[in-house]
Amino acid sequence: MQTKLIFKLAIRFLNSKRYGALAKFISMASTTGIGVGVCALIIGLSAMNGFEYELNNRVLSLIPGGQITSYNKQGFDDIDKALKDVVKAEGVEAAAPVITLNGAFNEGTQFVPAMVLGIDPVKEKDVIALERFMDCKTEALNSNDDNNNVILGYGIAKKLGLKKGSTINLSSVDSSNASSDLGSMVVHPFTVVGFFKTGGQIDHNFAFISLDKAKEISNLQEANTIHLKVSDMLQASDIAYYAVAKLDESAQSSSWIDTQGKLYHDINMIRQIMYLAMVLVIAVACFNIVSNLIMAVSEKRHEIAILMTMGAKRSLIVKAFTTMGVLSALKGCFYGGVAGAIIAQFIPYITANFKNWFGIELLNEDVYFINFVPSRLMLSDVLIVVGCAIVMSFIASIYPAFRASKINPALELNL
């Protein structure tokens, strides 16, 4: 019964027609401030979730969790035994042999540098999700004819104007003709059998050829690198380190954290900054609630005195005005939450077409791993933002509410 009365009083005070113009403006400003803050923070956190999702879904799908590189310039002595040994390490789910080459593709006078990976088409699929971004099967690298096949990143193909079936040349260092640790350049023709497209920087830097062809180009006896699929990407460095300990030959370990970890940490750091901004923005909006309630108390002194003479306890007055402040915040949270959720859903579409509409490129795919602002709305973020706004508005409402309960009915009614 008392709870019902508290809500009735709070709603009556909140919607009172006797509110002055300044009080109405401050009330609207406090509600709008909380709404804008909630909306902005939901959009910002959704964008951070989107970047993290795209990092995992795109970049880390084509980058192994861990990597082991042999100290032997000719590659691992026994690659089959090495693969079996590393898979025994805790946290390693799969392993694949790889040869990494640095070279440049050219078509006519156009040259594009690239990192060329010689892979086992079957085993590499167990480590990284290649075919999800390819328009062909990785088995296309193992040709039955004399052609040397290559699968190019879409960015490389676009720069060179290539299509399937095109012939290009790969220039690389011939280590067999080394003199004073320097190798002469050799050129190998390749036939383009497919492309992969992630929508990011990887498309401009990587290409895949068969492991046997990579051995021929590099003059290595065996693969010099092992790619690892790990069970926990955040523990990839430790897993790769312990996997090296299982080998009988010398090698060094590395992980995706060494190459892409800075980006991952930046995303998490920005997320923390967003939470800090959330507290500050909503705190500023809550100051308007304090001002609004103080003005409401000043205008409702006579009504408060009447309620007290009718038997209303001071605790009832405190609860009514506190509820009034929370209801004001709930109104802002509702409109801000709905607006933020709707806008967050359309951010990828809007930013992807920003250049077509306004001629402004928000994200350059040659620099960033995607060319649009991703968004992934999570219920937990919405609840945290709204919950924080409500808690802070409750705290801001306590002082004005206690001030209302200190009114002297006899003094007010005798004026």
Short mmCIF file of C-alpha atoms in Angstrom, two decimals:
data_model
loop_
_atom_site.label_atom_id
_atom_site.label_comp_id
_atom_site.label_asym_id
_atom_site.label_seq_id
_atom_site.Cartn_x
_atom_site.Cartn_y
_atom_site.Cartn_z
CA MET A 1 0.00 0.00 0.00
CA GLN A 2 2.77 2.43 0.93
CA THR A 3 4.77 1.53 -2.18
CA LYS A 4 1.75 2.34 -4.33
CA LEU A 5 1.36 5.68 -2.57
CA ILE A 6 5.07 6.48 -3.06
CA PHE A 7 4.82 5.90 -6.81
CA LYS A 8 1.62 7.93 -7.07
CA LEU A 9 3.23 10.87 -5.29
CA ALA A 10 6.41 10.62 -7.39
CA ILE A 11 4.47 10.53 -10.65
CA ARG A 12 2.20 13.37 -9.48
CA PHE A 13 5.19 15.55 -8.58
CA LEU A 14 6.97 14.63 -11.83
CA ASN A 15 4.01 15.50 -14.05
CA SER A 16 2.81 18.48 -12.06
CA LYS A 17 1.38 21.28 -14.22
CA ARG A 18 2.44 23.84 -11.65
CA TYR A 19 6.06 23.31 -12.53
CA GLY A 20 7.80 26.56 -13.40
CA ALA A 21 9.35 27.05 -16.84
CA LEU A 22 12.89 26.83 -15.48
CA ALA A 23 12.09 23.68 -13.50
CA LYS A 24 10.55 22.07 -16.59
CA PHE A 25 13.60 22.96 -18.65
CA ILE A 26 16.00 21.49 -16.07
CA SER A 27 13.83 18.36 -15.83
CA MET A 28 13.90 17.94 -19.60
CA ALA A 29 17.64 18.65 -19.68
CA SER A 30 18.38 15.99 -17.05
CA THR A 31 16.27 13.37 -18.85
CA THR A 32 17.76 14.29 -22.22
CA GLY A 33 21.30 14.28 -20.82
CA ILE A 34 20.91 10.79 -19.43
CA GLY A 35 19.27 9.61 -22.66
CA VAL A 36 22.06 11.02 -24.85
CA GLY A 37 24.71 9.58 -22.55
CA VAL A 38 23.13 6.12 -22.52
CA CYS A 39 22.65 6.20 -26.31
CA ALA A 40 26.24 7.27 -27.01
CA LEU A 41 27.72 4.68 -24.67
CA ILE A 42 25.66 1.82 -26.07
CA ILE A 43 26.81 2.78 -29.57
CA GLY A 44 30.44 3.08 -28.44
CA LEU A 45 30.48 -0.24 -26.59
CA SER A 46 28.73 -1.96 -29.49
CA ALA A 47 31.46 -0.66 -31.81
CA MET A 48 34.16 -2.01 -29.47
CA ASN A 49 32.40 -5.38 -29.41
CA GLY A 50 32.24 -5.26 -33.19
CA PHE A 51 35.95 -4.55 -33.57
CA GLU A 52 36.80 -7.41 -31.21
CA TYR A 53 34.47 -9.76 -33.06
CA GLU A 54 35.90 -8.80 -36.46
CA LEU A 55 39.43 -9.20 -35.11
CA ASN A 56 38.64 -12.76 -34.02
CA ASN A 57 36.50 -13.59 -37.02
CA ARG A 58 38.68 -12.14 -39.76
CA VAL A 59 42.27 -11.51 -38.74
CA LEU A 60 42.73 -14.38 -36.29
CA SER A 61 40.94 -16.77 -38.64
CA LEU A 62 43.83 -16.42 -41.09
CA ILE A 63 46.60 -16.14 -38.51
CA PRO A 64 47.66 -19.17 -36.46
CA GLY A 65 47.35 -18.91 -32.69
CA GLY A 66 50.94 -20.04 -32.25
CA GLN A 67 53.99 -20.50 -34.44
CA ILE A 68 57.22 -22.45 -34.05
CA THR A 69 60.23 -21.59 -36.21
CA SER A 70 63.27 -23.83 -36.57
CA TYR A 71 66.76 -22.44 -35.94
CA ASN A 72 68.04 -24.75 -38.68
CA LYS A 73 68.34 -22.81 -41.95
CA GLN A 74 67.33 -25.96 -43.85
CA GLY A 75 64.18 -26.45 -41.87
CA PHE A 76 63.20 -29.11 -39.34
CA ASP A 77 65.25 -32.32 -39.47
CA ASP A 78 62.18 -34.51 -39.10
CA ILE A 79 59.01 -32.49 -39.69
CA ASP A 80 56.65 -35.45 -39.24
CA LYS A 81 58.05 -36.23 -35.79
CA ALA A 82 58.01 -32.54 -34.88
CA LEU A 83 54.33 -32.27 -35.80
CA LYS A 84 53.47 -35.30 -33.67
CA ASP A 85 55.48 -33.95 -30.73
CA VAL A 86 53.93 -30.47 -30.63
CA VAL A 87 50.38 -31.84 -30.85
CA LYS A 88 51.08 -33.67 -27.57
CA ALA A 89 51.53 -30.32 -25.80
CA GLU A 90 48.61 -29.20 -23.65
CA GLY A 91 46.43 -26.67 -25.42
CA VAL A 92 47.59 -27.55 -28.96
CA GLU A 93 44.68 -28.79 -31.06
CA ALA A 94 46.35 -29.06 -34.48
CA ALA A 95 49.64 -28.37 -36.25
CA ALA A 96 50.67 -27.85 -39.89
CA PRO A 97 54.02 -27.46 -41.70
CA VAL A 98 54.68 -24.13 -43.43
CA ILE A 99 57.44 -22.37 -45.34
CA THR A 100 57.40 -18.57 -45.19
CA LEU A 101 58.85 -16.60 -48.10
CA ASN A 102 59.23 -12.89 -48.70
CA GLY A 103 58.88 -11.86 -52.29
CA ALA A 104 57.09 -9.63 -54.79
CA PHE A 105 54.48 -10.41 -57.44
CA ASN A 106 54.59 -8.53 -60.69
CA GLU A 107 52.40 -8.10 -63.71
CA GLY A 108 54.17 -6.10 -66.39
CA THR A 109 55.79 -3.14 -64.66
CA GLN A 110 53.60 -3.35 -61.54
CA PHE A 111 55.19 -4.90 -58.43
CA VAL A 112 53.44 -5.78 -55.15
CA PRO A 113 55.44 -7.11 -52.15
CA ALA A 114 53.87 -10.04 -50.31
CA MET A 115 54.44 -12.70 -47.70
CA VAL A 116 54.07 -16.03 -49.46
CA LEU A 117 53.15 -19.05 -47.37
CA GLY A 118 53.91 -22.53 -48.66
CA ILE A 119 51.29 -24.72 -47.01
CA ASP A 120 50.00 -28.26 -46.88
CA PRO A 121 46.46 -27.66 -48.24
CA VAL A 122 44.93 -30.39 -46.09
CA LYS A 123 46.70 -29.86 -42.75
CA GLU A 124 46.62 -26.05 -42.86
CA LYS A 125 42.80 -26.07 -42.95
CA ASP A 126 42.84 -27.69 -39.52
CA VAL A 127 44.81 -24.73 -38.12
CA ILE A 128 43.32 -21.65 -39.79
CA ALA A 129 39.96 -21.11 -41.50
CA LEU A 130 41.26 -20.56 -45.02
CA GLU A 131 38.38 -21.67 -47.20
CA ARG A 132 35.84 -19.52 -45.39
CA PHE A 133 37.32 -16.48 -47.14
CA MET A 134 38.37 -18.17 -50.40
CA ASP A 135 36.49 -18.61 -53.65
CA CYS A 136 38.19 -21.97 -54.21
CA LYS A 137 39.40 -25.04 -52.34
CA THR A 138 42.93 -25.11 -50.94
CA GLU A 139 43.46 -28.38 -52.81
CA ALA A 140 43.63 -26.25 -55.96
CA LEU A 141 47.25 -25.52 -55.00
CA ASN A 142 48.15 -29.16 -55.69
CA SER A 143 47.87 -29.18 -59.47
CA ASN A 144 48.20 -32.31 -61.58
CA ASP A 145 49.88 -30.43 -64.40
CA ASP A 146 53.12 -28.49 -64.61
CA ASN A 147 51.52 -25.18 -63.56
CA ASN A 148 52.52 -23.54 -60.29
CA ASN A 149 49.33 -22.41 -58.63
CA VAL A 150 48.83 -19.52 -56.23
CA ILE A 151 45.90 -18.19 -54.20
CA LEU A 152 46.21 -14.42 -53.89
CA GLY A 153 44.81 -11.89 -51.50
CA TYR A 154 42.12 -9.80 -53.16
CA GLY A 155 44.09 -6.61 -52.51
CA ILE A 156 47.12 -7.91 -54.42
CA ALA A 157 44.95 -9.08 -57.31
CA LYS A 158 43.18 -5.73 -57.45
CA LYS A 159 46.44 -3.76 -57.60
CA LEU A 160 47.76 -5.96 -60.42
CA GLY A 161 44.43 -6.24 -62.26
CA LEU A 162 44.38 -10.05 -62.13
CA LYS A 163 41.63 -12.60 -62.54
CA LYS A 164 41.43 -16.37 -62.30
CA GLY A 165 43.71 -18.02 -64.82
CA SER A 166 46.07 -15.03 -65.03
CA THR A 167 49.81 -15.72 -65.03
CA ILE A 168 52.06 -13.68 -62.74
CA ASN A 169 55.68 -13.83 -61.65
CA LEU A 170 57.00 -14.19 -58.13
CA SER A 171 60.44 -12.69 -57.50
CA SER A 172 62.28 -14.02 -54.46
CA VAL A 173 65.80 -14.54 -53.15
CA ASP A 174 67.59 -17.66 -54.33
CA SER A 175 69.47 -18.78 -51.23
CA SER A 176 71.31 -21.52 -53.12
CA ASN A 177 73.29 -18.88 -55.02
CA ALA A 178 74.14 -16.95 -51.89
CA SER A 179 77.32 -14.98 -51.77
CA SER A 180 78.36 -13.20 -48.58
CA ASP A 181 74.94 -13.96 -47.10
CA LEU A 182 73.23 -12.26 -50.03
CA GLY A 183 71.12 -14.15 -52.54
CA SER A 184 70.36 -13.39 -56.16
CA MET A 185 66.79 -12.81 -57.30
CA VAL A 186 64.96 -15.58 -59.14
CA VAL A 187 61.61 -15.37 -60.89
CA HIS A 188 58.97 -18.12 -60.87
CA PRO A 189 55.77 -18.02 -62.94
CA PHE A 190 52.47 -18.82 -61.20
CA THR A 191 48.89 -19.31 -62.31
CA VAL A 192 46.18 -17.64 -60.24
CA VAL A 193 43.63 -20.29 -59.21
CA GLY A 194 41.69 -18.30 -56.62
CA PHE A 195 41.43 -15.34 -54.29
CA PHE A 196 40.69 -14.77 -50.63
CA LYS A 197 39.01 -11.68 -49.25
CA THR A 198 38.68 -10.75 -45.59
CA GLY A 199 38.00 -7.06 -46.19
CA GLY A 200 41.19 -5.99 -44.45
CA GLN A 201 44.93 -5.51 -44.63
CA ILE A 202 45.67 -9.23 -44.90
CA ASP A 203 44.24 -9.18 -48.43
CA HIS A 204 47.10 -6.87 -49.47
CA ASN A 205 49.95 -8.83 -47.88
CA PHE A 206 49.44 -12.58 -48.14
CA ALA A 207 49.47 -15.29 -50.79
CA PHE A 208 49.43 -19.11 -50.59
CA ILE A 209 51.32 -21.68 -52.65
CA SER A 210 51.92 -25.39 -52.20
CA LEU A 211 54.49 -26.59 -49.68
CA ASP A 212 56.43 -28.53 -52.34
CA LYS A 213 56.73 -25.46 -54.56
CA ALA A 214 57.88 -23.38 -51.58
CA LYS A 215 60.62 -25.96 -50.90
CA GLU A 216 61.77 -25.65 -54.49
CA ILE A 217 61.85 -21.86 -54.40
CA SER A 218 63.54 -21.60 -51.01
CA ASN A 219 65.88 -24.58 -51.49
CA LEU A 220 64.85 -25.91 -48.08
CA GLN A 221 64.85 -29.60 -47.30
CA GLU A 222 61.80 -29.35 -45.06
CA ALA A 223 59.33 -26.85 -43.66
CA ASN A 224 60.96 -24.31 -41.36
CA THR A 225 57.78 -23.28 -39.55
CA ILE A 226 54.94 -25.02 -37.75
CA HIS A 227 51.57 -23.33 -37.38
CA LEU A 228 49.59 -24.18 -34.25
CA LYS A 229 45.90 -24.11 -33.46
CA VAL A 230 45.48 -23.45 -29.75
CA SER A 231 42.52 -24.02 -27.45
CA ASP A 232 42.80 -20.61 -25.75
CA MET A 233 43.90 -17.65 -27.87
CA LEU A 234 44.65 -15.54 -24.79
CA GLN A 235 47.13 -18.18 -23.60
CA ALA A 236 48.66 -18.71 -27.06
CA SER A 237 52.14 -17.51 -26.07
CA ASP A 238 52.40 -19.94 -23.14
CA ILE A 239 50.98 -22.83 -25.16
CA ALA A 240 53.46 -22.26 -28.00
CA TYR A 241 56.31 -21.96 -25.48
CA TYR A 242 55.50 -25.33 -23.89
CA ALA A 243 55.00 -26.89 -27.34
CA VAL A 244 58.62 -26.01 -28.23
CA ALA A 245 59.78 -27.90 -25.15
CA LYS A 246 58.34 -31.09 -26.67
CA LEU A 247 60.74 -30.90 -29.65
CA ASP A 248 64.10 -32.65 -29.87
CA GLU A 249 65.58 -29.85 -32.00
CA SER A 250 66.14 -26.15 -31.43
CA ALA A 251 63.32 -23.79 -32.32
CA GLN A 252 61.66 -20.60 -31.13
CA SER A 253 58.01 -19.88 -30.45
CA SER A 254 55.78 -16.89 -31.14
CA SER A 255 52.05 -16.20 -31.18
CA TRP A 256 49.42 -13.95 -32.67
CA ILE A 257 49.89 -11.66 -29.67
CA ASP A 258 53.34 -10.72 -31.01
CA THR A 259 51.87 -9.52 -34.32
CA GLN A 260 48.26 -8.55 -33.59
CA GLY A 261 48.27 -8.30 -29.79
CA LYS A 262 48.70 -4.53 -29.77
CA LEU A 263 45.46 -4.14 -31.69
CA TYR A 264 43.66 -6.45 -29.28
CA HIS A 265 44.98 -4.57 -26.24
CA ASP A 266 44.05 -1.24 -27.84
CA ILE A 267 40.46 -2.42 -28.27
CA ASN A 268 40.25 -3.46 -24.62
CA MET A 269 41.86 -0.21 -23.48
CA ILE A 270 39.32 1.82 -25.45
CA ARG A 271 36.55 -0.29 -23.93
CA GLN A 272 37.79 0.65 -20.44
CA ILE A 273 37.94 4.30 -21.47
CA MET A 274 34.36 3.99 -22.68
CA TYR A 275 33.26 2.72 -19.27
CA LEU A 276 35.05 5.64 -17.62
CA ALA A 277 33.36 8.03 -20.03
CA MET A 278 30.05 6.38 -19.18
CA VAL A 279 30.47 7.22 -15.50
CA LEU A 280 31.49 10.81 -16.23
CA VAL A 281 28.77 11.55 -18.79
CA ILE A 282 26.01 10.08 -16.66
CA ALA A 283 27.40 11.82 -13.55
CA VAL A 284 27.09 15.18 -15.30
CA ALA A 285 23.51 14.35 -16.29
CA CYS A 286 22.76 13.33 -12.71
CA PHE A 287 23.80 16.78 -11.47
CA ASN A 288 20.80 18.06 -13.43
CA ILE A 289 18.64 15.64 -11.45
CA VAL A 290 19.92 17.21 -8.23
CA SER A 291 19.06 20.69 -9.54
CA ASN A 292 15.68 19.53 -10.78
CA LEU A 293 14.71 17.93 -7.48
CA ILE A 294 15.90 20.90 -5.43
CA MET A 295 13.72 23.18 -7.54
CA ALA A 296 10.84 20.71 -7.24
CA VAL A 297 11.22 20.73 -3.45
CA SER A 298 11.20 24.53 -3.42
CA GLU A 299 8.00 24.67 -5.47
CA LYS A 300 6.29 21.86 -3.54
CA ARG A 301 7.04 23.02 -0.02
CA HIS A 302 3.37 23.83 0.63
CA GLU A 303 2.17 20.43 -0.66
CA ILE A 304 4.84 18.62 1.36
CA ALA A 305 3.72 20.46 4.51
CA ILE A 306 0.09 19.45 3.87
CA LEU A 307 1.11 15.81 3.44
CA MET A 308 2.97 15.91 6.74
CA THR A 309 -0.01 17.41 8.59
CA MET A 310 -2.12 14.58 7.14
CA GLY A 311 0.19 12.03 8.76
CA ALA A 312 2.80 11.40 6.09
CA LYS A 313 6.09 10.39 7.67
CA ARG A 314 9.37 12.02 6.69
CA SER A 315 10.57 8.64 5.33
CA LEU A 316 7.61 8.69 2.90
CA ILE A 317 8.66 12.12 1.60
CA VAL A 318 12.26 10.91 1.16
CA LYS A 319 11.13 7.83 -0.76
CA ALA A 320 8.72 9.81 -2.94
CA PHE A 321 11.32 12.34 -4.08
CA THR A 322 13.99 9.67 -4.52
CA THR A 323 11.56 7.70 -6.69
CA MET A 324 10.84 10.89 -8.63
CA GLY A 325 14.53 11.23 -9.49
CA VAL A 326 14.82 7.55 -10.47
CA LEU A 327 11.70 7.75 -12.68
CA SER A 328 13.20 10.75 -14.46
CA ALA A 329 16.36 8.73 -15.11
CA LEU A 330 14.35 5.68 -16.24
CA LYS A 331 12.62 7.82 -18.84
CA GLY A 332 16.00 8.97 -20.20
CA CYS A 333 17.39 5.42 -20.04
CA PHE A 334 14.44 4.04 -21.99
CA TYR A 335 14.64 6.53 -24.85
CA GLY A 336 18.45 6.47 -24.87
CA GLY A 337 18.59 2.69 -24.75
CA VAL A 338 16.11 2.25 -27.60
CA ALA A 339 17.84 4.89 -29.75
CA GLY A 340 21.28 3.44 -29.03
CA ALA A 341 20.19 -0.12 -29.86
CA ILE A 342 18.61 0.97 -33.16
CA ILE A 343 21.56 3.13 -34.24
CA ALA A 344 24.06 0.40 -33.26
CA GLN A 345 22.35 -2.01 -35.68
CA PHE A 346 22.77 0.38 -38.62
CA ILE A 347 26.34 1.57 -37.93
CA PRO A 348 28.05 -1.04 -40.20
CA TYR A 349 25.72 -0.23 -43.11
CA ILE A 350 26.07 3.54 -42.67
CA THR A 351 29.87 3.52 -42.35
CA ALA A 352 30.33 1.04 -45.20
CA ASN A 353 28.46 3.40 -47.55
CA PHE A 354 29.85 6.63 -46.11
CA LYS A 355 32.33 7.04 -48.94
CA ASN A 356 29.68 6.49 -51.61
CA TRP A 357 27.31 8.98 -50.00
CA PHE A 358 29.64 11.74 -48.83
CA GLY A 359 33.00 10.97 -50.49
CA ILE A 360 34.67 10.56 -47.09
CA GLU A 361 36.58 7.36 -46.26
CA LEU A 362 36.23 6.65 -42.53
CA LEU A 363 38.60 3.67 -42.43
CA ASN A 364 41.23 2.93 -45.06
CA GLU A 365 41.39 -0.84 -45.59
CA ASP A 366 45.05 -0.48 -46.55
CA VAL A 367 45.74 0.61 -42.96
CA TYR A 368 43.03 -1.04 -40.86
CA PHE A 369 41.90 -4.65 -41.01
CA ILE A 370 38.38 -3.58 -42.07
CA ASN A 371 36.97 -0.66 -44.06
CA PHE A 372 33.82 -0.06 -41.97
CA VAL A 373 32.90 0.45 -38.33
CA PRO A 374 31.53 -2.87 -37.04
CA SER A 375 28.90 -3.12 -34.36
CA ARG A 376 27.75 -5.93 -32.12
CA LEU A 377 25.04 -5.09 -29.61
CA MET A 378 25.27 -7.07 -26.38
CA LEU A 379 22.52 -7.20 -23.76
CA SER A 380 25.10 -7.20 -20.95
CA ASP A 381 26.46 -3.81 -22.06
CA VAL A 382 22.97 -2.32 -22.25
CA LEU A 383 22.15 -3.59 -18.75
CA ILE A 384 25.43 -2.26 -17.34
CA VAL A 385 24.93 1.20 -18.86
CA VAL A 386 21.28 1.45 -17.81
CA GLY A 387 22.00 0.00 -14.36
CA CYS A 388 24.83 2.47 -13.78
CA ALA A 389 22.60 5.38 -14.84
CA ILE A 390 19.81 4.31 -12.48
CA VAL A 391 22.17 3.78 -9.52
CA MET A 392 23.81 7.18 -10.04
CA SER A 393 20.45 8.90 -10.40
CA PHE A 394 19.31 7.25 -7.15
CA ILE A 395 22.43 8.53 -5.36
CA ALA A 396 21.89 12.02 -6.82
CA SER A 397 18.27 12.03 -5.60
CA ILE A 398 19.07 11.29 -1.95
CA TYR A 399 20.19 14.80 -0.89
CA PRO A 400 17.20 16.70 -2.36
CA ALA A 401 14.86 14.06 -0.92
CA PHE A 402 16.27 14.47 2.58
CA ARG A 403 16.06 18.21 2.16
CA ALA A 404 12.34 17.85 1.37
CA SER A 405 11.79 15.82 4.55
CA LYS A 406 13.28 18.62 6.69
CA ILE A 407 10.48 21.05 5.87
CA ASN A 408 8.65 22.43 8.93
CA PRO A 409 4.87 22.10 8.24
CA ALA A 410 3.85 24.70 10.83
CA LEU A 411 6.21 27.30 9.38
CA GLU A 412 5.17 26.65 5.78
CA LEU A 413 1.40 26.69 6.41
CA ASN A 414 1.53 29.88 8.51
CA LEU A 415 3.14 31.88 5.70
#
